[in-house]
Amino acid sequence: LVPSKFVENILKSERIKNTLVMPSGIDYDFFSKPRRGKDVLNKYGIEKPFALFVGRVAKEKRIEDFINAAQIIQNKYDELMFVIAGKGPALEEYKKMVEMKGLEKKVIFTGFVPDAHLPILYQNAELFVFPSHFDTQALTVLEAMAGGCPVLVYAKGAPAEFIGKGGQCFDTIPDMAEKMLKMIEQRKEFSDEARKEARKFDIKERVKDLCALYERVISNKRSF
C-alpha cells in the first residue's frame, strides 16, 4: 500500500509493481469545526492577514522557498505576515536567513504548536503554503483544507494529487509569490472547494476503504 501515485511511481521505477494507492485520512470534523482563535493568535504574536506553513522545520521541506517568496511579496502586499509553525533541526538556520533578508517583522516562527491550536491557525490563515518536493502525501495540506484554508503546493509533489479545486500548484519561487497574491484575492472561492476536497479524506471513510480492501484480500485467499 502506498499513500500516493508519487510514491507508486518511485516504486515502479525500482521494479516494484504490486502496489495499490491508499491515501491516509484526517480527522475532518476536528479541523473543520469553527473555533474562536483570537487568544491563540495573540499567543504567537500573529496578526491577520497571514500565510502559513505547518510542519517539521527541516531542509527537505524547502522552507527557504517560502521565505524567498515572502521577500518578493513584501513589496506588493506589505500587510501580509508569514507564519512558520513547527520545530526541527533547521529552525536556527531559517531564523538566520530571515534576519539576513531583513524580514524579522514579517516572518513569525511559532515553534511547537499543540494539536488543539492547529485548526485555529488553518481557519484564520489566508492560505497554506507547502513547498516540499519530498513528502509522500502531506497530511497537513489536507488538514488545512478541512479548515477551509486554500493551499498552494509544489506542482510535481504528492500533495498536488489531492487538492482538486481547493488550491493551486507552483513551479518556481516567483510563480509561488504570484499565485499567493492571486489566491488571497479569491480566498472564499478556494476555501469552499478546499473543504469539499478534504472531506473525501475523512479518516472514517478511509478506514472503511481499507477494511474493504482487507476483506477482498482475505476472500481471495480463501478461494485458493
mmCIF file of N, CA, C and O in Angstrom, residues 123-200:
data_model
loop_
_atom_site.group_PDB
_atom_site.id
_atom_site.type_symbol
_atom_site.label_atom_id
_atom_site.label_comp_id
_atom_site.label_asym_id
_atom_site.label_seq_id
_atom_site.Cartn_x
_atom_site.Cartn_y
_atom_site.Cartn_z
ATOM 1 N N GLN A 123 -7.760 27.869 10.040
ATOM 2 C CA GLN A 123 -9.001 28.590 9.743
ATOM 3 C C GLN A 123 -8.798 30.093 9.584
ATOM 4 O O GLN A 123 -9.588 30.768 8.923
ATOM 5 N N ASN A 124 -7.745 30.612 10.185
ATOM 6 C CA ASN A 124 -7.510 32.057 10.135
ATOM 7 C C ASN A 124 -6.484 32.488 9.088
ATOM 8 O O ASN A 124 -6.393 33.677 8.777
ATOM 9 N N ALA A 125 -5.734 31.548 8.547
ATOM 10 C CA ALA A 125 -4.732 31.889 7.536
ATOM 11 C C ALA A 125 -5.395 32.243 6.208
ATOM 12 O O ALA A 125 -6.453 31.706 5.862
ATOM 13 N N GLU A 126 -4.756 33.135 5.473
ATOM 14 C CA GLU A 126 -5.242 33.468 4.132
ATOM 15 C C GLU A 126 -5.035 32.288 3.194
ATOM 16 O O GLU A 126 -5.874 32.011 2.332
ATOM 17 N N LEU A 127 -3.913 31.609 3.358
ATOM 18 C CA LEU A 127 -3.642 30.403 2.586
ATOM 19 C C LEU A 127 -2.522 29.612 3.251
ATOM 20 O O LEU A 127 -1.796 30.144 4.088
ATOM 21 N N PHE A 128 -2.430 28.345 2.872
ATOM 22 C CA PHE A 128 -1.419 27.435 3.402
ATOM 23 C C PHE A 128 -0.452 27.112 2.274
ATOM 24 O O PHE A 128 -0.865 26.709 1.181
ATOM 25 N N VAL A 129 0.845 27.291 2.523
ATOM 26 C CA VAL A 129 1.858 27.053 1.502
ATOM 27 C C VAL A 129 2.711 25.857 1.906
ATOM 28 O O VAL A 129 3.233 25.808 3.027
ATOM 29 N N PHE A 130 2.850 24.902 1.002
ATOM 30 C CA PHE A 130 3.635 23.696 1.283
ATOM 31 C C PHE A 130 4.652 23.500 0.167
ATOM 32 O O PHE A 130 4.355 22.923 -0.878
ATOM 33 N N PRO A 131 5.899 23.981 0.365
ATOM 34 C CA PRO A 131 6.880 23.973 -0.711
ATOM 35 C C PRO A 131 7.648 22.668 -0.902
ATOM 36 O O PRO A 131 8.415 22.544 -1.855
ATOM 37 N N SER A 132 7.445 21.698 -0.025
ATOM 38 C CA SER A 132 8.230 20.463 -0.063
ATOM 39 C C SER A 132 8.090 19.722 -1.391
ATOM 40 O O SER A 132 7.004 19.628 -1.956
ATOM 41 N N HIS A 133 9.227 19.190 -1.876
ATOM 42 C CA HIS A 133 9.235 18.306 -3.043
ATOM 43 C C HIS A 133 9.280 16.846 -2.609
ATOM 44 O O HIS A 133 9.241 15.951 -3.438
ATOM 45 N N PHE A 134 9.358 16.614 -1.319
ATOM 46 C CA PHE A 134 9.790 15.341 -0.755
ATOM 47 C C PHE A 134 8.650 14.491 -0.200
ATOM 48 O O PHE A 134 8.691 13.265 -0.283
ATOM 49 N N ASP A 135 7.621 15.124 0.362
ATOM 50 C CA ASP A 135 6.618 14.391 1.129
ATOM 51 C C ASP A 135 5.830 13.412 0.266
ATOM 52 O O ASP A 135 5.553 13.662 -0.900
ATOM 53 N N THR A 136 5.424 12.318 0.895
ATOM 54 C CA THR A 136 4.727 11.253 0.172
ATOM 55 C C THR A 136 3.212 11.445 0.123
ATOM 56 O O THR A 136 2.534 10.781 -0.650
ATOM 57 N N GLN A 137 2.675 12.340 0.973
ATOM 58 C CA GLN A 137 1.261 12.709 0.909
ATOM 59 C C GLN A 137 1.031 14.095 1.498
ATOM 60 O O GLN A 137 0.351 14.918 0.911
ATOM 61 N N ALA A 138 1.577 14.365 2.676
ATOM 62 C CA ALA A 138 1.463 15.660 3.365
ATOM 63 C C ALA A 138 0.064 15.860 3.952
ATOM 64 O O ALA A 138 -0.784 16.553 3.389
ATOM 65 N N LEU A 139 -0.173 15.262 5.115
ATOM 66 C CA LEU A 139 -1.475 15.365 5.764
ATOM 67 C C LEU A 139 -1.794 16.784 6.205
ATOM 68 O O LEU A 139 -2.968 17.151 6.309
ATOM 69 N N THR A 140 -0.772 17.597 6.470
ATOM 70 C CA THR A 140 -1.053 18.978 6.880
ATOM 71 C C THR A 140 -1.775 19.747 5.780
ATOM 72 O O THR A 140 -2.560 20.655 6.064
ATOM 73 N N VAL A 141 -1.533 19.383 4.535
ATOM 74 C CA VAL A 141 -2.237 20.031 3.423
ATOM 75 C C VAL A 141 -3.739 19.736 3.513
ATOM 76 O O VAL A 141 -4.578 20.630 3.373
ATOM 77 N N LEU A 142 -4.075 18.484 3.776
ATOM 78 C CA LEU A 142 -5.487 18.107 3.901
ATOM 79 C C LEU A 142 -6.111 18.707 5.156
ATOM 80 O O LEU A 142 -7.282 19.099 5.149
ATOM 81 N N GLU A 143 -5.344 18.792 6.240
ATOM 82 C CA GLU A 143 -5.847 19.412 7.468
ATOM 83 C C GLU A 143 -6.205 20.876 7.216
ATOM 84 O O GLU A 143 -7.251 21.356 7.654
ATOM 85 N N ALA A 144 -5.313 21.572 6.526
ATOM 86 C CA ALA A 144 -5.565 22.980 6.212
ATOM 87 C C ALA A 144 -6.816 23.126 5.364
ATOM 88 O O ALA A 144 -7.660 24.008 5.601
ATOM 89 N N MET A 145 -6.974 22.259 4.382
ATOM 90 C CA MET A 145 -8.145 22.319 3.513
ATOM 91 C C MET A 145 -9.426 22.062 4.301
ATOM 92 O O MET A 145 -10.455 22.693 4.062
ATOM 93 N N ALA A 146 -9.367 21.128 5.249
ATOM 94 C CA ALA A 146 -10.534 20.853 6.091
ATOM 95 C C ALA A 146 -10.938 22.092 6.874
ATOM 96 O O ALA A 146 -12.118 22.307 7.156
ATOM 97 N N GLY A 147 -9.953 22.915 7.230
ATOM 98 C CA GLY A 147 -10.219 24.165 7.934
ATOM 99 C C GLY A 147 -10.645 25.292 7.012
ATOM 100 O O GLY A 147 -10.777 26.433 7.459
ATOM 101 N N GLY A 148 -10.830 24.980 5.731
ATOM 102 C CA GLY A 148 -11.258 25.997 4.777
ATOM 103 C C GLY A 148 -10.129 26.890 4.299
ATOM 104 O O GLY A 148 -10.375 27.982 3.777
ATOM 105 N N CYS A 149 -8.903 26.427 4.456
ATOM 106 C CA CYS A 149 -7.742 27.223 4.059
ATOM 107 C C CYS A 149 -7.279 26.797 2.672
ATOM 108 O O CYS A 149 -6.937 25.625 2.466
ATOM 109 N N PRO A 150 -7.246 27.695 1.697
ATOM 110 C CA PRO A 150 -6.720 27.353 0.375
ATOM 111 C C PRO A 150 -5.260 26.931 0.486
ATOM 112 O O PRO A 150 -4.540 27.408 1.362
ATOM 113 N N VAL A 151 -4.812 26.053 -0.413
ATOM 114 C CA VAL A 151 -3.450 25.540 -0.330
ATOM 115 C C VAL A 151 -2.695 25.777 -1.634
ATOM 116 O O VAL A 151 -3.271 25.755 -2.724
ATOM 117 N N LEU A 152 -1.398 25.983 -1.494
ATOM 118 C CA LEU A 152 -0.506 26.154 -2.636
ATOM 119 C C LEU A 152 0.637 25.168 -2.458
ATOM 120 O O LEU A 152 1.361 25.220 -1.456
ATOM 121 N N VAL A 153 0.790 24.245 -3.416
ATOM 122 C CA VAL A 153 1.755 23.160 -3.278
ATOM 123 C C VAL A 153 2.625 23.052 -4.523
ATOM 124 O O VAL A 153 2.275 23.545 -5.596
ATOM 125 N N TYR A 154 3.746 22.358 -4.374
ATOM 126 C CA TYR A 154 4.665 22.154 -5.489
ATOM 127 C C TYR A 154 4.005 21.275 -6.556
ATOM 128 O O TYR A 154 3.431 20.226 -6.245
ATOM 129 N N ALA A 155 4.131 21.681 -7.808
ATOM 130 C CA ALA A 155 3.393 21.048 -8.900
ATOM 131 C C ALA A 155 3.731 19.578 -9.113
ATOM 132 O O ALA A 155 2.871 18.790 -9.523
ATOM 133 N N LYS A 156 4.982 19.184 -8.822
ATOM 134 C CA LYS A 156 5.394 17.816 -9.095
ATOM 135 C C LYS A 156 5.452 16.961 -7.835
ATOM 136 O O LYS A 156 5.993 15.845 -7.865
ATOM 137 N N GLY A 157 4.903 17.453 -6.742
ATOM 138 C CA GLY A 157 4.911 16.720 -5.489
ATOM 139 C C GLY A 157 3.637 15.930 -5.271
ATOM 140 O O GLY A 157 2.632 16.128 -5.960
ATOM 141 N N ALA A 158 3.653 15.051 -4.283
ATOM 142 C CA ALA A 158 2.495 14.219 -3.975
ATOM 143 C C ALA A 158 1.245 15.029 -3.606
ATOM 144 O O ALA A 158 0.135 14.682 -4.023
ATOM 145 N N PRO A 159 1.348 16.116 -2.821
ATOM 146 C CA PRO A 159 0.140 16.846 -2.439
ATOM 147 C C PRO A 159 -0.683 17.362 -3.619
ATOM 148 O O PRO A 159 -1.895 17.540 -3.494
ATOM 149 N N ALA A 160 -0.035 17.575 -4.763
ATOM 150 C CA ALA A 160 -0.749 18.067 -5.943
ATOM 151 C C ALA A 160 -1.841 17.103 -6.390
ATOM 152 O O ALA A 160 -2.795 17.502 -7.065
ATOM 153 N N GLU A 161 -1.736 15.832 -5.995
ATOM 154 C CA GLU A 161 -2.733 14.826 -6.377
ATOM 155 C C GLU A 161 -4.057 15.002 -5.641
ATOM 156 O O GLU A 161 -5.089 14.491 -6.085
ATOM 157 N N PHE A 162 -4.045 15.708 -4.506
ATOM 158 C CA PHE A 162 -5.183 15.671 -3.603
ATOM 159 C C PHE A 162 -5.948 16.995 -3.467
ATOM 160 O O PHE A 162 -6.989 17.027 -2.830
ATOM 161 N N ILE A 163 -5.442 18.076 -4.046
ATOM 162 C CA ILE A 163 -6.017 19.382 -3.717
ATOM 163 C C ILE A 163 -7.232 19.750 -4.562
ATOM 164 O O ILE A 163 -8.023 20.599 -4.159
ATOM 165 N N GLY A 164 -7.403 19.122 -5.721
ATOM 166 C CA GLY A 164 -8.545 19.454 -6.559
ATOM 167 C C GLY A 164 -8.618 20.942 -6.846
ATOM 168 O O GLY A 164 -7.623 21.584 -7.186
ATOM 169 N N LYS A 165 -9.832 21.514 -6.659
ATOM 170 C CA LYS A 165 -10.026 22.946 -6.874
ATOM 171 C C LYS A 165 -9.838 23.746 -5.581
ATOM 172 O O LYS A 165 -10.121 24.939 -5.541
ATOM 173 N N GLY A 166 -9.327 23.062 -4.546
ATOM 174 C CA GLY A 166 -9.129 23.732 -3.258
ATOM 175 C C GLY A 166 -7.820 24.470 -3.146
ATOM 176 O O GLY A 166 -7.487 24.987 -2.085
ATOM 177 N N GLY A 167 -7.068 24.525 -4.247
ATOM 178 C CA GLY A 167 -5.794 25.226 -4.216
ATOM 179 C C GLY A 167 -5.172 25.253 -5.586
ATOM 180 O O GLY A 167 -5.810 24.934 -6.592
ATOM 181 N N GLN A 168 -3.903 25.599 -5.624
ATOM 182 C CA GLN A 168 -3.158 25.648 -6.875
ATOM 183 C C GLN A 168 -1.762 25.079 -6.673
ATOM 184 O O GLN A 168 -1.333 24.832 -5.538
ATOM 185 N N CYS A 169 -1.054 24.916 -7.796
ATOM 186 C CA CYS A 169 0.308 24.402 -7.778
ATOM 187 C C CYS A 169 1.267 25.458 -8.320
ATOM 188 O O CYS A 169 0.897 26.275 -9.155
ATOM 189 N N PHE A 170 2.504 25.409 -7.857
ATOM 190 C CA PHE A 170 3.532 26.337 -8.341
ATOM 191 C C PHE A 170 4.737 25.553 -8.831
ATOM 192 O O PHE A 170 4.953 24.391 -8.450
ATOM 193 N N ASP A 171 5.528 26.187 -9.679
ATOM 194 C CA ASP A 171 6.754 25.581 -10.188
ATOM 195 C C ASP A 171 8.002 26.259 -9.637
ATOM 196 O O ASP A 171 8.944 25.588 -9.232
ATOM 197 N N THR A 172 8.004 27.579 -9.650
ATOM 198 C CA THR A 172 9.175 28.347 -9.238
ATOM 199 C C THR A 172 8.808 29.275 -8.083
ATOM 200 O O THR A 172 7.620 29.460 -7.778
ATOM 201 N N ILE A 173 9.806 29.891 -7.461
ATOM 202 C CA ILE A 173 9.546 30.810 -6.362
ATOM 203 C C ILE A 173 8.759 32.046 -6.837
ATOM 204 O O ILE A 173 7.775 32.423 -6.193
ATOM 205 N N PRO A 174 9.128 32.677 -7.973
ATOM 206 C CA PRO A 174 8.303 33.792 -8.461
ATOM 207 C C PRO A 174 6.868 33.364 -8.753
ATOM 208 O O PRO A 174 5.923 34.117 -8.497
ATOM 209 N N ASP A 175 6.701 32.147 -9.271
ATOM 210 C CA ASP A 175 5.361 31.619 -9.535
ATOM 211 C C ASP A 175 4.605 31.441 -8.218
ATOM 212 O O ASP A 175 3.402 31.750 -8.131
ATOM 213 N N MET A 176 5.284 30.959 -7.192
ATOM 214 C CA MET A 176 4.668 30.820 -5.875
ATOM 215 C C MET A 176 4.167 32.170 -5.368
ATOM 216 O O MET A 176 3.018 32.294 -4.928
ATOM 217 N N ALA A 177 5.023 33.180 -5.435
ATOM 218 C CA ALA A 177 4.664 34.507 -4.933
ATOM 219 C C ALA A 177 3.476 35.083 -5.689
ATOM 220 O O ALA A 177 2.539 35.630 -5.085
ATOM 221 N N GLU A 178 3.498 34.941 -7.000
ATOM 222 C CA GLU A 178 2.403 35.484 -7.827
ATOM 223 C C GLU A 178 1.082 34.801 -7.504
ATOM 224 O O GLU A 178 0.048 35.454 -7.349
ATOM 225 N N LYS A 179 1.105 33.479 -7.372
ATOM 226 C CA LYS A 179 -0.133 32.741 -7.109
ATOM 227 C C LYS A 179 -0.633 32.970 -5.685
ATOM 228 O O LYS A 179 -1.843 32.969 -5.448
ATOM 229 N N MET A 180 0.267 33.187 -4.749
ATOM 230 C CA MET A 180 -0.161 33.511 -3.393
ATOM 231 C C MET A 180 -1.035 34.763 -3.397
ATOM 232 O O MET A 180 -2.111 34.799 -2.784
ATOM 233 N N LEU A 181 -0.581 35.780 -4.087
ATOM 234 C CA LEU A 181 -1.328 37.044 -4.126
ATOM 235 C C LEU A 181 -2.685 36.867 -4.811
ATOM 236 O O LEU A 181 -3.702 37.387 -4.344
ATOM 237 N N LYS A 182 -2.705 36.119 -5.902
ATOM 238 C CA LYS A 182 -3.961 35.900 -6.618
ATOM 239 C C LYS A 182 -4.938 35.062 -5.795
ATOM 240 O O LYS A 182 -6.148 35.323 -5.790
ATOM 241 N N MET A 183 -4.406 34.052 -5.097
ATOM 242 C CA MET A 183 -5.276 33.181 -4.307
ATOM 243 C C MET A 183 -5.885 33.917 -3.123
ATOM 244 O O MET A 183 -7.030 33.642 -2.738
ATOM 245 N N ILE A 184 -5.144 34.841 -2.540
ATOM 246 C CA ILE A 184 -5.676 35.620 -1.424
ATOM 247 C C ILE A 184 -6.890 36.421 -1.876
ATOM 248 O O ILE A 184 -7.887 36.538 -1.152
ATOM 249 N N GLU A 185 -6.843 36.939 -3.085
ATOM 250 C CA GLU A 185 -7.971 37.705 -3.627
ATOM 251 C C GLU A 185 -9.196 36.828 -3.837
ATOM 252 O O GLU A 185 -10.325 37.302 -3.758
ATOM 253 N N GLN A 186 -8.988 35.541 -4.091
ATOM 254 C CA GLN A 186 -10.086 34.608 -4.360
ATOM 255 C C GLN A 186 -10.279 33.609 -3.214
ATOM 256 O O GLN A 186 -10.775 32.509 -3.420
ATOM 257 N N ARG A 187 -9.927 34.003 -2.020
ATOM 258 C CA ARG A 187 -9.905 33.062 -0.903
ATOM 259 C C ARG A 187 -11.233 32.348 -0.692
ATOM 260 O O ARG A 187 -11.272 31.133 -0.488
ATOM 261 N N LYS A 188 -12.342 33.063 -0.715
ATOM 262 C CA LYS A 188 -13.652 32.463 -0.433
ATOM 263 C C LYS A 188 -13.944 31.317 -1.398
ATOM 264 O O LYS A 188 -14.387 30.229 -0.977
ATOM 265 N N GLU A 189 -13.702 31.537 -2.666
ATOM 266 C CA GLU A 189 -13.961 30.502 -3.672
ATOM 267 C C GLU A 189 -13.091 29.269 -3.420
ATOM 268 O O GLU A 189 -13.578 28.128 -3.431
ATOM 269 N N PHE A 190 -11.811 29.481 -3.192
ATOM 270 C CA PHE A 190 -10.905 28.361 -2.922
ATOM 271 C C PHE A 190 -11.255 27.671 -1.603
ATOM 272 O O PHE A 190 -11.159 26.455 -1.489
ATOM 273 N N SER A 191 -11.665 28.445 -0.612
ATOM 274 C CA SER A 191 -11.970 27.904 0.708
ATOM 275 C C SER A 191 -13.102 26.884 0.643
ATOM 276 O O SER A 191 -13.015 25.788 1.227
ATOM 277 N N ASP A 192 -14.163 27.218 -0.054
ATOM 278 C CA ASP A 192 -15.308 26.308 -0.182
ATOM 279 C C ASP A 192 -14.908 25.005 -0.860
ATOM 280 O O ASP A 192 -15.314 23.915 -0.446
ATOM 281 N N GLU A 193 -14.108 25.119 -1.911
ATOM 282 C CA GLU A 193 -13.666 23.925 -2.634
ATOM 283 C C GLU A 193 -12.704 23.090 -1.792
ATOM 284 O O GLU A 193 -12.716 21.860 -1.855
ATOM 285 N N ALA A 194 -11.870 23.765 -1.002
ATOM 286 C CA ALA A 194 -10.917 23.055 -0.152
ATOM 287 C C ALA A 194 -11.644 22.146 0.833
ATOM 288 O O ALA A 194 -11.249 20.993 1.047
ATOM 289 N N ARG A 195 -12.697 22.651 1.443
ATOM 290 C CA ARG A 195 -13.468 21.846 2.392
ATOM 291 C C ARG A 195 -14.070 20.618 1.704
ATOM 292 O O ARG A 195 -14.060 19.511 2.256
ATOM 293 N N LYS A 196 -14.594 20.807 0.500
ATOM 294 C CA LYS A 196 -15.197 19.696 -0.237
ATOM 295 C C LYS A 196 -14.165 18.610 -0.527
ATOM 296 O O LYS A 196 -14.438 17.411 -0.363
ATOM 297 N N GLU A 197 -12.994 19.025 -0.984
ATOM 298 C CA GLU A 197 -11.956 18.048 -1.317
ATOM 299 C C GLU A 197 -11.460 17.319 -0.067
ATOM 300 O O GLU A 197 -11.253 16.099 -0.080
ATOM 301 N N ALA A 198 -11.268 18.055 1.023
ATOM 302 C CA ALA A 198 -10.744 17.452 2.245
ATOM 303 C C ALA A 198 -11.705 16.430 2.830
ATOM 304 O O ALA A 198 -11.274 15.424 3.423
ATOM 305 N N ARG A 199 -12.996 16.663 2.666
ATOM 306 C CA ARG A 199 -13.989 15.736 3.218
ATOM 307 C C ARG A 199 -13.815 14.326 2.642
ATOM 308 O O ARG A 199 -14.131 13.328 3.301
ATOM 309 N N LYS A 200 -13.308 14.232 1.418
ATOM 310 C CA LYS A 200 -13.098 12.924 0.790
ATOM 311 C C LYS A 200 -12.077 12.087 1.561
ATOM 312 O O LYS A 200 -12.022 10.866 1.405
#
